[in-house]
Amino acid sequence: MAQHPPPAGDDEEQLSSFFPSPPPFFKHFTPANLQLLEEARAAASAELNGADQTSSFSPWWPQLSAAQILALPTEVRYLIPPEPPADDEEYTVFQQVTKVRGQDEFEHIVGWIGTMLWNPQSDQGLLKDWKYEQLYPSPSPSPSASWSSLDRQQYLFRFLRSVILAFVELLGILATNPMSEYKDEKLRDVLTLVLNMHALINEYRPHQARETLIGLMEMQVERKRAEVEGVKRMAEKVRETLEGMREAPKVGEDAAESVSAVQPDLEEIRLEKQREMWVAMDEILGH
């Protein structure tokens, strides 16, 4: 007895719902809703020009107030983009807190080092009450200030010599009295100096990025020049082959007129020149 297949209603629903439908707000981007939004903007612009001339709203892009947005239909509100966050306002992207101008990773590194050196909850660790201190002047924030106004190389050499001296002093303290309280002070000095060097080196990152980009562009230019030279050499070889094919009939005629010379096979010469031409074309095409 033939068996009927089970109804496929449930399976079809599961297959059709495997990929969820996109959010329905995209359906509201219609010409009618766009026209309503333009009318609301025109009304807001008219009120702005008639009431407040000192407002920061641009006349060609009037911003709607909260009351005006709430007065719009729900489907039109989807067409109004949210305001961008402020420069100092934090927001989350892929579960990472960031800012518009970027996050200062150095502060997070310093905080992480502080928590690794001393745990305030258990009151245990290697160094207690250590805080980062910037030992070099901060560059001027004004746009007219030059990046080279601060001699970073000189400060790096100073910090390096100070690190070596502090390390030698730390070795002397440990050799004399390993339980001395001065060793913690020297460890704090070494850590502060190293982090200051780290901060100064990080300020060379834009310069490193520019130099890396320049190097990549120079490599591309050299590669393009090599390709052009290869094309020129191949073109010269093809030109010589064509010249040889053009002179082949003349050689055959001169050989036929010469009585003492051996009669050459003109057809063989022509075929040989054609073979050379095909070989040159294969080299051009990379076969």
PDB file of C-alpha atoms in Angstrom:
ATOM      1  CA  MET A   1       0.000   0.000   0.000  1.00  0.00           C
ATOM      2  CA  ALA A   2       1.427   3.328  -1.022  1.00  0.00           C
ATOM      3  CA  GLN A   3       2.303   5.693   1.784  1.00  0.00           C
ATOM      4  CA  HIS A   4       1.434   9.327   1.422  1.00  0.00           C
ATOM      5  CA  PRO A   5       4.153  11.826   2.354  1.00  0.00           C
ATOM      6  CA  PRO A   6       3.524  13.817   5.528  1.00  0.00           C
ATOM      7  CA  PRO A   7       2.233  17.358   5.150  1.00  0.00           C
ATOM      8  CA  ALA A   8       5.053  19.815   4.627  1.00  0.00           C
ATOM      9  CA  GLY A   9       3.400  22.791   6.229  1.00  0.00           C
ATOM     10  CA  ASP A  10       5.540  22.851   9.377  1.00  0.00           C
ATOM     11  CA  ASP A  11       8.759  22.157   7.467  1.00  0.00           C
ATOM     12  CA  GLU A  12       8.060  24.947   5.017  1.00  0.00           C
ATOM     13  CA  GLU A  13       7.459  27.368   7.865  1.00  0.00           C
ATOM     14  CA  GLN A  14      10.745  26.361   9.502  1.00  0.00           C
ATOM     15  CA  LEU A  15      12.674  26.728   6.254  1.00  0.00           C
ATOM     16  CA  SER A  16      11.111  30.071   5.453  1.00  0.00           C
ATOM     17  CA  SER A  17      11.833  31.405   8.955  1.00  0.00           C
ATOM     18  CA  PHE A  18      15.424  30.134   9.130  1.00  0.00           C
ATOM     19  CA  PHE A  19      16.668  33.590   8.114  1.00  0.00           C
ATOM     20  CA  PRO A  20      14.689  36.221  10.021  1.00  0.00           C
ATOM     21  CA  SER A  21      13.026  38.981   8.112  1.00  0.00           C
ATOM     22  CA  PRO A  22      14.740  42.379   8.117  1.00  0.00           C
ATOM     23  CA  PRO A  23      13.368  45.081  10.404  1.00  0.00           C
ATOM     24  CA  PRO A  24      10.168  46.538   8.997  1.00  0.00           C
ATOM     25  CA  PHE A  25      11.298  50.164   9.216  1.00  0.00           C
ATOM     26  CA  PHE A  26      12.728  50.054   5.678  1.00  0.00           C
ATOM     27  CA  LYS A  27       9.172  49.810   4.359  1.00  0.00           C
ATOM     28  CA  HIS A  28       8.493  53.360   5.544  1.00  0.00           C
ATOM     29  CA  PHE A  29      11.001  54.900   3.109  1.00  0.00           C
ATOM     30  CA  THR A  30       8.369  55.740   0.518  1.00  0.00           C
ATOM     31  CA  PRO A  31       7.929  58.844  -1.663  1.00  0.00           C
ATOM     32  CA  ALA A  32       4.824  59.811   0.316  1.00  0.00           C
ATOM     33  CA  ASN A  33       6.654  59.719   3.655  1.00  0.00           C
ATOM     34  CA  LEU A  34       9.609  61.587   2.193  1.00  0.00           C
ATOM     35  CA  GLN A  35       7.212  64.278   0.991  1.00  0.00           C
ATOM     36  CA  LEU A  36       5.715  64.551   4.481  1.00  0.00           C
ATOM     37  CA  LEU A  37       9.173  64.914   5.988  1.00  0.00           C
ATOM     38  CA  GLU A  38      10.108  67.632   3.499  1.00  0.00           C
ATOM     39  CA  GLU A  39       6.914  69.510   4.339  1.00  0.00           C
ATOM     40  CA  ALA A  40       7.725  69.282   8.053  1.00  0.00           C
ATOM     41  CA  ARG A  41      11.226  70.602   7.392  1.00  0.00           C
ATOM     42  CA  ALA A  42       9.837  73.450   5.307  1.00  0.00           C
ATOM     43  CA  ALA A  43       7.438  74.373   8.096  1.00  0.00           C
ATOM     44  CA  ALA A  44      10.254  74.259  10.653  1.00  0.00           C
ATOM     45  CA  SER A  45      12.406  76.427   8.401  1.00  0.00           C
ATOM     46  CA  ALA A  46       9.609  78.987   8.050  1.00  0.00           C
ATOM     47  CA  GLU A  47       9.125  79.128  11.813  1.00  0.00           C
ATOM     48  CA  LEU A  48      12.868  79.454  12.312  1.00  0.00           C
ATOM     49  CA  ASN A  49      13.225  82.317   9.849  1.00  0.00           C
ATOM     50  CA  GLY A  50      10.274  84.139  11.342  1.00  0.00           C
ATOM     51  CA  ALA A  51      10.936  83.620  15.042  1.00  0.00           C
ATOM     52  CA  ASP A  52      14.603  83.090  15.895  1.00  0.00           C
ATOM     53  CA  GLN A  53      17.346  84.388  13.645  1.00  0.00           C
ATOM     54  CA  THR A  54      20.120  83.703  16.143  1.00  0.00           C
ATOM     55  CA  SER A  55      19.550  79.963  16.285  1.00  0.00           C
ATOM     56  CA  SER A  56      22.329  77.608  15.292  1.00  0.00           C
ATOM     57  CA  PHE A  57      20.015  75.700  12.946  1.00  0.00           C
ATOM     58  CA  SER A  58      20.977  75.961   9.296  1.00  0.00           C
ATOM     59  CA  PRO A  59      18.195  77.390   7.099  1.00  0.00           C
ATOM     60  CA  TRP A  60      18.809  74.763   4.415  1.00  0.00           C
ATOM     61  CA  TRP A  61      18.712  71.915   6.969  1.00  0.00           C
ATOM     62  CA  PRO A  62      16.291  72.853   9.743  1.00  0.00           C
ATOM     63  CA  GLN A  63      16.334  70.555  12.731  1.00  0.00           C
ATOM     64  CA  LEU A  64      13.030  69.501  14.172  1.00  0.00           C
ATOM     65  CA  SER A  65      12.337  69.962  17.846  1.00  0.00           C
ATOM     66  CA  ALA A  66      11.157  67.128  20.064  1.00  0.00           C
ATOM     67  CA  ALA A  67       7.563  68.383  19.929  1.00  0.00           C
ATOM     68  CA  GLN A  68       7.648  68.575  16.128  1.00  0.00           C
ATOM     69  CA  ILE A  69       9.080  65.060  15.861  1.00  0.00           C
ATOM     70  CA  LEU A  70       6.398  63.656  18.171  1.00  0.00           C
ATOM     71  CA  ALA A  71       3.728  65.391  16.090  1.00  0.00           C
ATOM     72  CA  LEU A  72       4.844  63.493  12.985  1.00  0.00           C
ATOM     73  CA  PRO A  73       3.357  60.113  12.102  1.00  0.00           C
ATOM     74  CA  THR A  74       5.251  57.091  13.359  1.00  0.00           C
ATOM     75  CA  GLU A  75       6.277  55.955   9.886  1.00  0.00           C
ATOM     76  CA  VAL A  76       7.839  59.369   9.189  1.00  0.00           C
ATOM     77  CA  ARG A  77       9.941  59.333  12.354  1.00  0.00           C
ATOM     78  CA  TYR A  78      11.970  56.421  10.963  1.00  0.00           C
ATOM     79  CA  LEU A  79      13.264  58.766   8.258  1.00  0.00           C
ATOM     80  CA  ILE A  80      14.879  61.139  10.773  1.00  0.00           C
ATOM     81  CA  PRO A  81      18.432  59.996  11.624  1.00  0.00           C
ATOM     82  CA  PRO A  82      19.595  60.325  15.227  1.00  0.00           C
ATOM     83  CA  GLU A  83      21.999  63.079  16.138  1.00  0.00           C
ATOM     84  CA  PRO A  84      25.663  62.046  16.117  1.00  0.00           C
ATOM     85  CA  PRO A  85      27.318  61.716  19.524  1.00  0.00           C
ATOM     86  CA  ALA A  86      29.432  64.528  20.875  1.00  0.00           C
ATOM     87  CA  ASP A  87      33.218  64.387  20.732  1.00  0.00           C
ATOM     88  CA  ASP A  88      33.548  63.479  24.416  1.00  0.00           C
ATOM     89  CA  GLU A  89      30.461  61.270  24.580  1.00  0.00           C
ATOM     90  CA  GLU A  90      31.071  57.545  24.907  1.00  0.00           C
ATOM     91  CA  TYR A  91      29.123  54.972  22.911  1.00  0.00           C
ATOM     92  CA  THR A  92      29.408  51.230  22.378  1.00  0.00           C
ATOM     93  CA  VAL A  93      30.482  49.574  19.126  1.00  0.00           C
ATOM     94  CA  PHE A  94      30.728  45.767  19.117  1.00  0.00           C
ATOM     95  CA  GLN A  95      30.694  45.807  22.932  1.00  0.00           C
ATOM     96  CA  GLN A  96      33.656  48.196  22.982  1.00  0.00           C
ATOM     97  CA  VAL A  97      33.292  51.641  24.543  1.00  0.00           C
ATOM     98  CA  THR A  98      34.725  54.317  22.270  1.00  0.00           C
ATOM     99  CA  LYS A  99      34.448  57.994  21.374  1.00  0.00           C
ATOM    100  CA  VAL A 100      34.176  59.966  18.151  1.00  0.00           C
ATOM    101  CA  ARG A 101      37.770  61.153  18.397  1.00  0.00           C
ATOM    102  CA  GLY A 102      38.984  57.747  19.496  1.00  0.00           C
ATOM    103  CA  GLN A 103      39.836  56.273  22.842  1.00  0.00           C
ATOM    104  CA  ASP A 104      43.090  56.961  24.635  1.00  0.00           C
ATOM    105  CA  GLU A 105      44.477  53.460  24.964  1.00  0.00           C
ATOM    106  CA  PHE A 106      47.452  54.650  26.986  1.00  0.00           C
ATOM    107  CA  GLU A 107      45.208  55.530  29.926  1.00  0.00           C
ATOM    108  CA  HIS A 108      43.722  52.040  29.842  1.00  0.00           C
ATOM    109  CA  ILE A 109      47.210  50.525  29.748  1.00  0.00           C
ATOM    110  CA  VAL A 110      48.308  52.580  32.747  1.00  0.00           C
ATOM    111  CA  GLY A 111      45.174  51.614  34.650  1.00  0.00           C
ATOM    112  CA  TRP A 112      45.663  47.941  33.823  1.00  0.00           C
ATOM    113  CA  ILE A 113      49.285  48.065  35.003  1.00  0.00           C
ATOM    114  CA  GLY A 114      48.166  49.703  38.246  1.00  0.00           C
ATOM    115  CA  THR A 115      45.628  46.947  38.913  1.00  0.00           C
ATOM    116  CA  MET A 116      48.217  44.277  38.119  1.00  0.00           C
ATOM    117  CA  LEU A 117      50.750  45.804  40.516  1.00  0.00           C
ATOM    118  CA  TRP A 118      48.356  46.155  43.421  1.00  0.00           C
ATOM    119  CA  ASN A 119      44.926  44.689  44.071  1.00  0.00           C
ATOM    120  CA  PRO A 120      42.981  47.070  46.327  1.00  0.00           C
ATOM    121  CA  GLN A 121      40.384  44.425  47.162  1.00  0.00           C
ATOM    122  CA  SER A 122      42.833  41.920  48.602  1.00  0.00           C
ATOM    123  CA  ASP A 123      45.355  44.611  49.601  1.00  0.00           C
ATOM    124  CA  GLN A 124      48.145  42.597  48.026  1.00  0.00           C
ATOM    125  CA  GLY A 125      50.566  43.105  45.171  1.00  0.00           C
ATOM    126  CA  LEU A 126      54.045  44.174  44.172  1.00  0.00           C
ATOM    127  CA  LEU A 127      53.891  47.967  44.372  1.00  0.00           C
ATOM    128  CA  LYS A 128      51.442  49.972  46.405  1.00  0.00           C
ATOM    129  CA  ASP A 129      50.349  53.531  45.698  1.00  0.00           C
ATOM    130  CA  TRP A 130      52.013  53.736  42.300  1.00  0.00           C
ATOM    131  CA  LYS A 131      50.666  56.390  39.952  1.00  0.00           C
ATOM    132  CA  TYR A 132      51.794  57.402  36.515  1.00  0.00           C
ATOM    133  CA  GLU A 133      53.440  60.814  36.253  1.00  0.00           C
ATOM    134  CA  GLN A 134      54.224  62.509  32.965  1.00  0.00           C
ATOM    135  CA  LEU A 135      57.829  63.711  33.041  1.00  0.00           C
ATOM    136  CA  TYR A 136      57.892  65.641  29.763  1.00  0.00           C
ATOM    137  CA  PRO A 137      55.935  68.753  28.722  1.00  0.00           C
ATOM    138  CA  SER A 138      52.745  68.208  26.783  1.00  0.00           C
ATOM    139  CA  PRO A 139      52.749  69.508  23.203  1.00  0.00           C
ATOM    140  CA  SER A 140      50.739  72.618  22.501  1.00  0.00           C
ATOM    141  CA  PRO A 141      47.154  71.804  21.427  1.00  0.00           C
ATOM    142  CA  SER A 142      46.975  74.826  19.111  1.00  0.00           C
ATOM    143  CA  PRO A 143      46.810  73.980  15.380  1.00  0.00           C
ATOM    144  CA  SER A 144      49.650  76.393  14.610  1.00  0.00           C
ATOM    145  CA  ALA A 145      52.068  74.527  16.894  1.00  0.00           C
ATOM    146  CA  SER A 146      54.537  72.306  15.079  1.00  0.00           C
ATOM    147  CA  TRP A 147      54.923  68.625  15.912  1.00  0.00           C
ATOM    148  CA  SER A 148      58.673  69.141  16.227  1.00  0.00           C
ATOM    149  CA  SER A 149      58.291  71.850  18.880  1.00  0.00           C
ATOM    150  CA  LEU A 150      59.025  69.144  21.472  1.00  0.00           C
ATOM    151  CA  ASP A 151      62.401  67.428  21.182  1.00  0.00           C
ATOM    152  CA  ARG A 152      61.198  63.888  21.827  1.00  0.00           C
ATOM    153  CA  GLN A 153      64.529  62.319  20.950  1.00  0.00           C
ATOM    154  CA  GLN A 154      66.296  64.323  23.639  1.00  0.00           C
ATOM    155  CA  TYR A 155      63.747  63.282  26.264  1.00  0.00           C
ATOM    156  CA  LEU A 156      64.024  59.650  25.185  1.00  0.00           C
ATOM    157  CA  PHE A 157      67.800  59.736  25.697  1.00  0.00           C
ATOM    158  CA  ARG A 158      67.322  61.375  29.090  1.00  0.00           C
ATOM    159  CA  PHE A 159      64.822  58.754  30.195  1.00  0.00           C
ATOM    160  CA  LEU A 160      67.058  55.956  28.929  1.00  0.00           C
ATOM    161  CA  ARG A 161      70.022  57.192  30.947  1.00  0.00           C
ATOM    162  CA  SER A 162      67.782  57.631  33.985  1.00  0.00           C
ATOM    163  CA  VAL A 163      66.437  54.083  33.621  1.00  0.00           C
ATOM    164  CA  ILE A 164      69.958  52.655  33.460  1.00  0.00           C
ATOM    165  CA  LEU A 165      71.044  54.664  36.508  1.00  0.00           C
ATOM    166  CA  ALA A 166      67.935  53.704  38.498  1.00  0.00           C
ATOM    167  CA  PHE A 167      68.414  50.050  37.591  1.00  0.00           C
ATOM    168  CA  VAL A 168      72.032  50.108  38.763  1.00  0.00           C
ATOM    169  CA  GLU A 169      70.932  51.719  42.023  1.00  0.00           C
ATOM    170  CA  LEU A 170      68.229  49.068  42.399  1.00  0.00           C
ATOM    171  CA  LEU A 171      70.825  46.316  41.973  1.00  0.00           C
ATOM    172  CA  GLY A 172      72.968  47.947  44.660  1.00  0.00           C
ATOM    173  CA  ILE A 173      70.030  48.126  47.066  1.00  0.00           C
ATOM    174  CA  LEU A 174      69.099  44.489  46.456  1.00  0.00           C
ATOM    175  CA  ALA A 175      72.700  43.389  46.921  1.00  0.00           C
ATOM    176  CA  THR A 176      72.945  45.243  50.233  1.00  0.00           C
ATOM    177  CA  ASN A 177      69.495  44.686  51.716  1.00  0.00           C
ATOM    178  CA  PRO A 178      66.843  42.848  49.653  1.00  0.00           C
ATOM    179  CA  MET A 179      64.131  43.808  52.173  1.00  0.00           C
ATOM    180  CA  SER A 180      64.901  47.517  52.039  1.00  0.00           C
ATOM    181  CA  GLU A 181      62.026  49.933  51.482  1.00  0.00           C
ATOM    182  CA  TYR A 182      64.072  51.888  48.947  1.00  0.00           C
ATOM    183  CA  LYS A 183      63.776  49.098  46.391  1.00  0.00           C
ATOM    184  CA  ASP A 184      60.050  49.815  45.963  1.00  0.00           C
ATOM    185  CA  GLU A 185      60.834  53.471  45.376  1.00  0.00           C
ATOM    186  CA  LYS A 186      63.380  52.577  42.692  1.00  0.00           C
ATOM    187  CA  LEU A 187      60.927  50.174  41.082  1.00  0.00           C
ATOM    188  CA  ARG A 188      58.364  52.970  40.898  1.00  0.00           C
ATOM    189  CA  ASP A 189      60.945  55.249  39.299  1.00  0.00           C
ATOM    190  CA  VAL A 190      61.915  52.644  36.695  1.00  0.00           C
ATOM    191  CA  LEU A 191      58.275  51.904  35.841  1.00  0.00           C
ATOM    192  CA  THR A 192      57.422  55.600  35.526  1.00  0.00           C
ATOM    193  CA  LEU A 193      60.418  56.255  33.271  1.00  0.00           C
ATOM    194  CA  VAL A 194      59.647  53.271  31.033  1.00  0.00           C
ATOM    195  CA  LEU A 195      56.011  54.316  30.605  1.00  0.00           C
ATOM    196  CA  ASN A 196      57.080  57.855  29.739  1.00  0.00           C
ATOM    197  CA  MET A 197      59.349  56.422  27.051  1.00  0.00           C
ATOM    198  CA  HIS A 198      56.445  54.289  25.834  1.00  0.00           C
ATOM    199  CA  ALA A 199      54.194  57.349  25.599  1.00  0.00           C
ATOM    200  CA  LEU A 200      56.821  59.318  23.654  1.00  0.00           C
ATOM    201  CA  ILE A 201      57.407  56.449  21.235  1.00  0.00           C
ATOM    202  CA  ASN A 202      53.664  56.211  20.594  1.00  0.00           C
ATOM    203  CA  GLU A 203      53.704  59.818  19.404  1.00  0.00           C
ATOM    204  CA  TYR A 204      55.832  58.659  16.464  1.00  0.00           C
ATOM    205  CA  ARG A 205      52.971  56.477  15.182  1.00  0.00           C
ATOM    206  CA  PRO A 206      51.678  59.062  12.656  1.00  0.00           C
ATOM    207  CA  HIS A 207      55.204  59.523  11.323  1.00  0.00           C
ATOM    208  CA  GLN A 208      55.595  55.749  11.064  1.00  0.00           C
ATOM    209  CA  ALA A 209      52.304  55.490   9.173  1.00  0.00           C
ATOM    210  CA  ARG A 210      53.402  58.168   6.696  1.00  0.00           C
ATOM    211  CA  GLU A 211      56.771  56.506   6.130  1.00  0.00           C
ATOM    212  CA  THR A 212      55.099  53.120   5.641  1.00  0.00           C
ATOM    213  CA  LEU A 213      52.716  54.610   3.089  1.00  0.00           C
ATOM    214  CA  ILE A 214      55.606  56.307   1.284  1.00  0.00           C
ATOM    215  CA  GLY A 215      57.491  53.003   1.159  1.00  0.00           C
ATOM    216  CA  LEU A 216      54.481  51.177  -0.283  1.00  0.00           C
ATOM    217  CA  MET A 217      53.965  53.857  -2.927  1.00  0.00           C
ATOM    218  CA  GLU A 218      57.656  53.723  -3.891  1.00  0.00           C
ATOM    219  CA  MET A 219      57.410  49.938  -4.269  1.00  0.00           C
ATOM    220  CA  GLN A 220      54.375  50.353  -6.526  1.00  0.00           C
ATOM    221  CA  VAL A 221      56.201  52.936  -8.638  1.00  0.00           C
ATOM    222  CA  GLU A 222      59.222  50.647  -9.029  1.00  0.00           C
ATOM    223  CA  ARG A 223      56.988  47.735  -9.991  1.00  0.00           C
ATOM    224  CA  LYS A 224      55.170  49.850 -12.585  1.00  0.00           C
ATOM    225  CA  ARG A 225      58.482  51.030 -14.009  1.00  0.00           C
ATOM    226  CA  ALA A 226      59.706  47.440 -14.287  1.00  0.00           C
ATOM    227  CA  GLU A 227      56.501  46.489 -16.094  1.00  0.00           C
ATOM    228  CA  VAL A 228      56.904  49.411 -18.494  1.00  0.00           C
ATOM    229  CA  GLU A 229      60.505  48.433 -19.219  1.00  0.00           C
ATOM    230  CA  GLY A 230      59.409  44.855 -19.879  1.00  0.00           C
ATOM    231  CA  VAL A 231      56.735  46.043 -22.288  1.00  0.00           C
ATOM    232  CA  LYS A 232      59.292  48.235 -24.077  1.00  0.00           C
ATOM    233  CA  ARG A 233      61.730  45.322 -24.451  1.00  0.00           C
ATOM    234  CA  MET A 234      59.003  43.064 -25.785  1.00  0.00           C
ATOM    235  CA  ALA A 235      57.813  45.772 -28.182  1.00  0.00           C
ATOM    236  CA  GLU A 236      61.361  46.138 -29.498  1.00  0.00           C
ATOM    237  CA  LYS A 237      61.590  42.390 -30.009  1.00  0.00           C
ATOM    238  CA  VAL A 238      58.279  42.343 -31.889  1.00  0.00           C
ATOM    239  CA  ARG A 239      59.442  45.289 -33.987  1.00  0.00           C
ATOM    240  CA  GLU A 240      62.620  43.425 -34.936  1.00  0.00           C
ATOM    241  CA  THR A 241      60.587  40.348 -35.848  1.00  0.00           C
ATOM    242  CA  LEU A 242      58.282  42.401 -38.071  1.00  0.00           C
ATOM    243  CA  GLU A 243      61.271  44.017 -39.758  1.00  0.00           C
ATOM    244  CA  GLY A 244      62.712  40.579 -40.421  1.00  0.00           C
ATOM    245  CA  MET A 245      59.436  39.420 -41.948  1.00  0.00           C
ATOM    246  CA  ARG A 246      59.377  42.511 -44.146  1.00  0.00           C
ATOM    247  CA  GLU A 247      62.922  41.874 -45.403  1.00  0.00           C
ATOM    248  CA  ALA A 248      62.358  38.152 -46.050  1.00  0.00           C
ATOM    249  CA  PRO A 249      60.975  38.574 -49.615  1.00  0.00           C
ATOM    250  CA  LYS A 250      63.869  40.898 -50.504  1.00  0.00           C
ATOM    251  CA  VAL A 251      66.365  38.312 -49.356  1.00  0.00           C
ATOM    252  CA  GLY A 252      64.597  35.711 -51.476  1.00  0.00           C
ATOM    253  CA  GLU A 253      64.660  37.914 -54.573  1.00  0.00           C
ATOM    254  CA  ASP A 254      68.351  38.724 -54.136  1.00  0.00           C
ATOM    255  CA  ALA A 255      69.163  35.046 -53.706  1.00  0.00           C
ATOM    256  CA  ALA A 256      67.214  34.124 -56.841  1.00  0.00           C
ATOM    257  CA  GLU A 257      69.100  36.671 -58.924  1.00  0.00           C
ATOM    258  CA  SER A 258      72.464  35.441 -57.684  1.00  0.00           C
ATOM    259  CA  VAL A 259      73.775  32.634 -59.886  1.00  0.00           C
ATOM    260  CA  SER A 260      76.590  31.477 -57.618  1.00  0.00           C
ATOM    261  CA  ALA A 261      74.486  31.389 -54.445  1.00  0.00           C
ATOM    262  CA  VAL A 262      72.345  28.454 -53.482  1.00  0.00           C
ATOM    263  CA  GLN A 263      68.689  28.962 -54.277  1.00  0.00           C
ATOM    264  CA  PRO A 264      66.954  29.428 -50.846  1.00  0.00           C
ATOM    265  CA  ASP A 265      63.507  28.191 -50.164  1.00  0.00           C
ATOM    266  CA  LEU A 266      61.400  31.346 -49.872  1.00  0.00           C
ATOM    267  CA  GLU A 267      58.482  29.458 -48.409  1.00  0.00           C
ATOM    268  CA  GLU A 268      60.677  28.032 -45.643  1.00  0.00           C
ATOM    269  CA  ILE A 269      62.016  31.504 -44.831  1.00  0.00           C
ATOM    270  CA  ARG A 270      58.496  32.866 -44.624  1.00  0.00           C
ATOM    271  CA  LEU A 271      57.389  30.043 -42.344  1.00  0.00           C
ATOM    272  CA  GLU A 272      60.430  30.521 -40.120  1.00  0.00           C
ATOM    273  CA  LYS A 273      59.648  34.210 -39.703  1.00  0.00           C
ATOM    274  CA  GLN A 274      56.055  33.362 -38.864  1.00  0.00           C
ATOM    275  CA  ARG A 275      57.241  30.907 -36.216  1.00  0.00           C
ATOM    276  CA  GLU A 276      59.416  33.600 -34.671  1.00  0.00           C
ATOM    277  CA  MET A 277      56.434  35.939 -34.677  1.00  0.00           C
ATOM    278  CA  TRP A 278      54.259  33.392 -32.860  1.00  0.00           C
ATOM    279  CA  VAL A 279      56.995  32.758 -30.301  1.00  0.00           C
ATOM    280  CA  ALA A 280      57.230  36.488 -29.630  1.00  0.00           C
ATOM    281  CA  MET A 281      53.451  36.725 -29.244  1.00  0.00           C
ATOM    282  CA  ASP A 282      53.503  33.819 -26.769  1.00  0.00           C
ATOM    283  CA  GLU A 283      56.119  35.640 -24.706  1.00  0.00           C
ATOM    284  CA  ILE A 284      53.996  38.796 -24.727  1.00  0.00           C
ATOM    285  CA  LEU A 285      50.869  36.956 -23.623  1.00  0.00           C
ATOM    286  CA  GLY A 286      52.805  34.963 -21.031  1.00  0.00           C
ATOM    287  CA  HIS A 287      52.053  31.508 -22.456  1.00  0.00           C
TER     288      HIS A 287
END
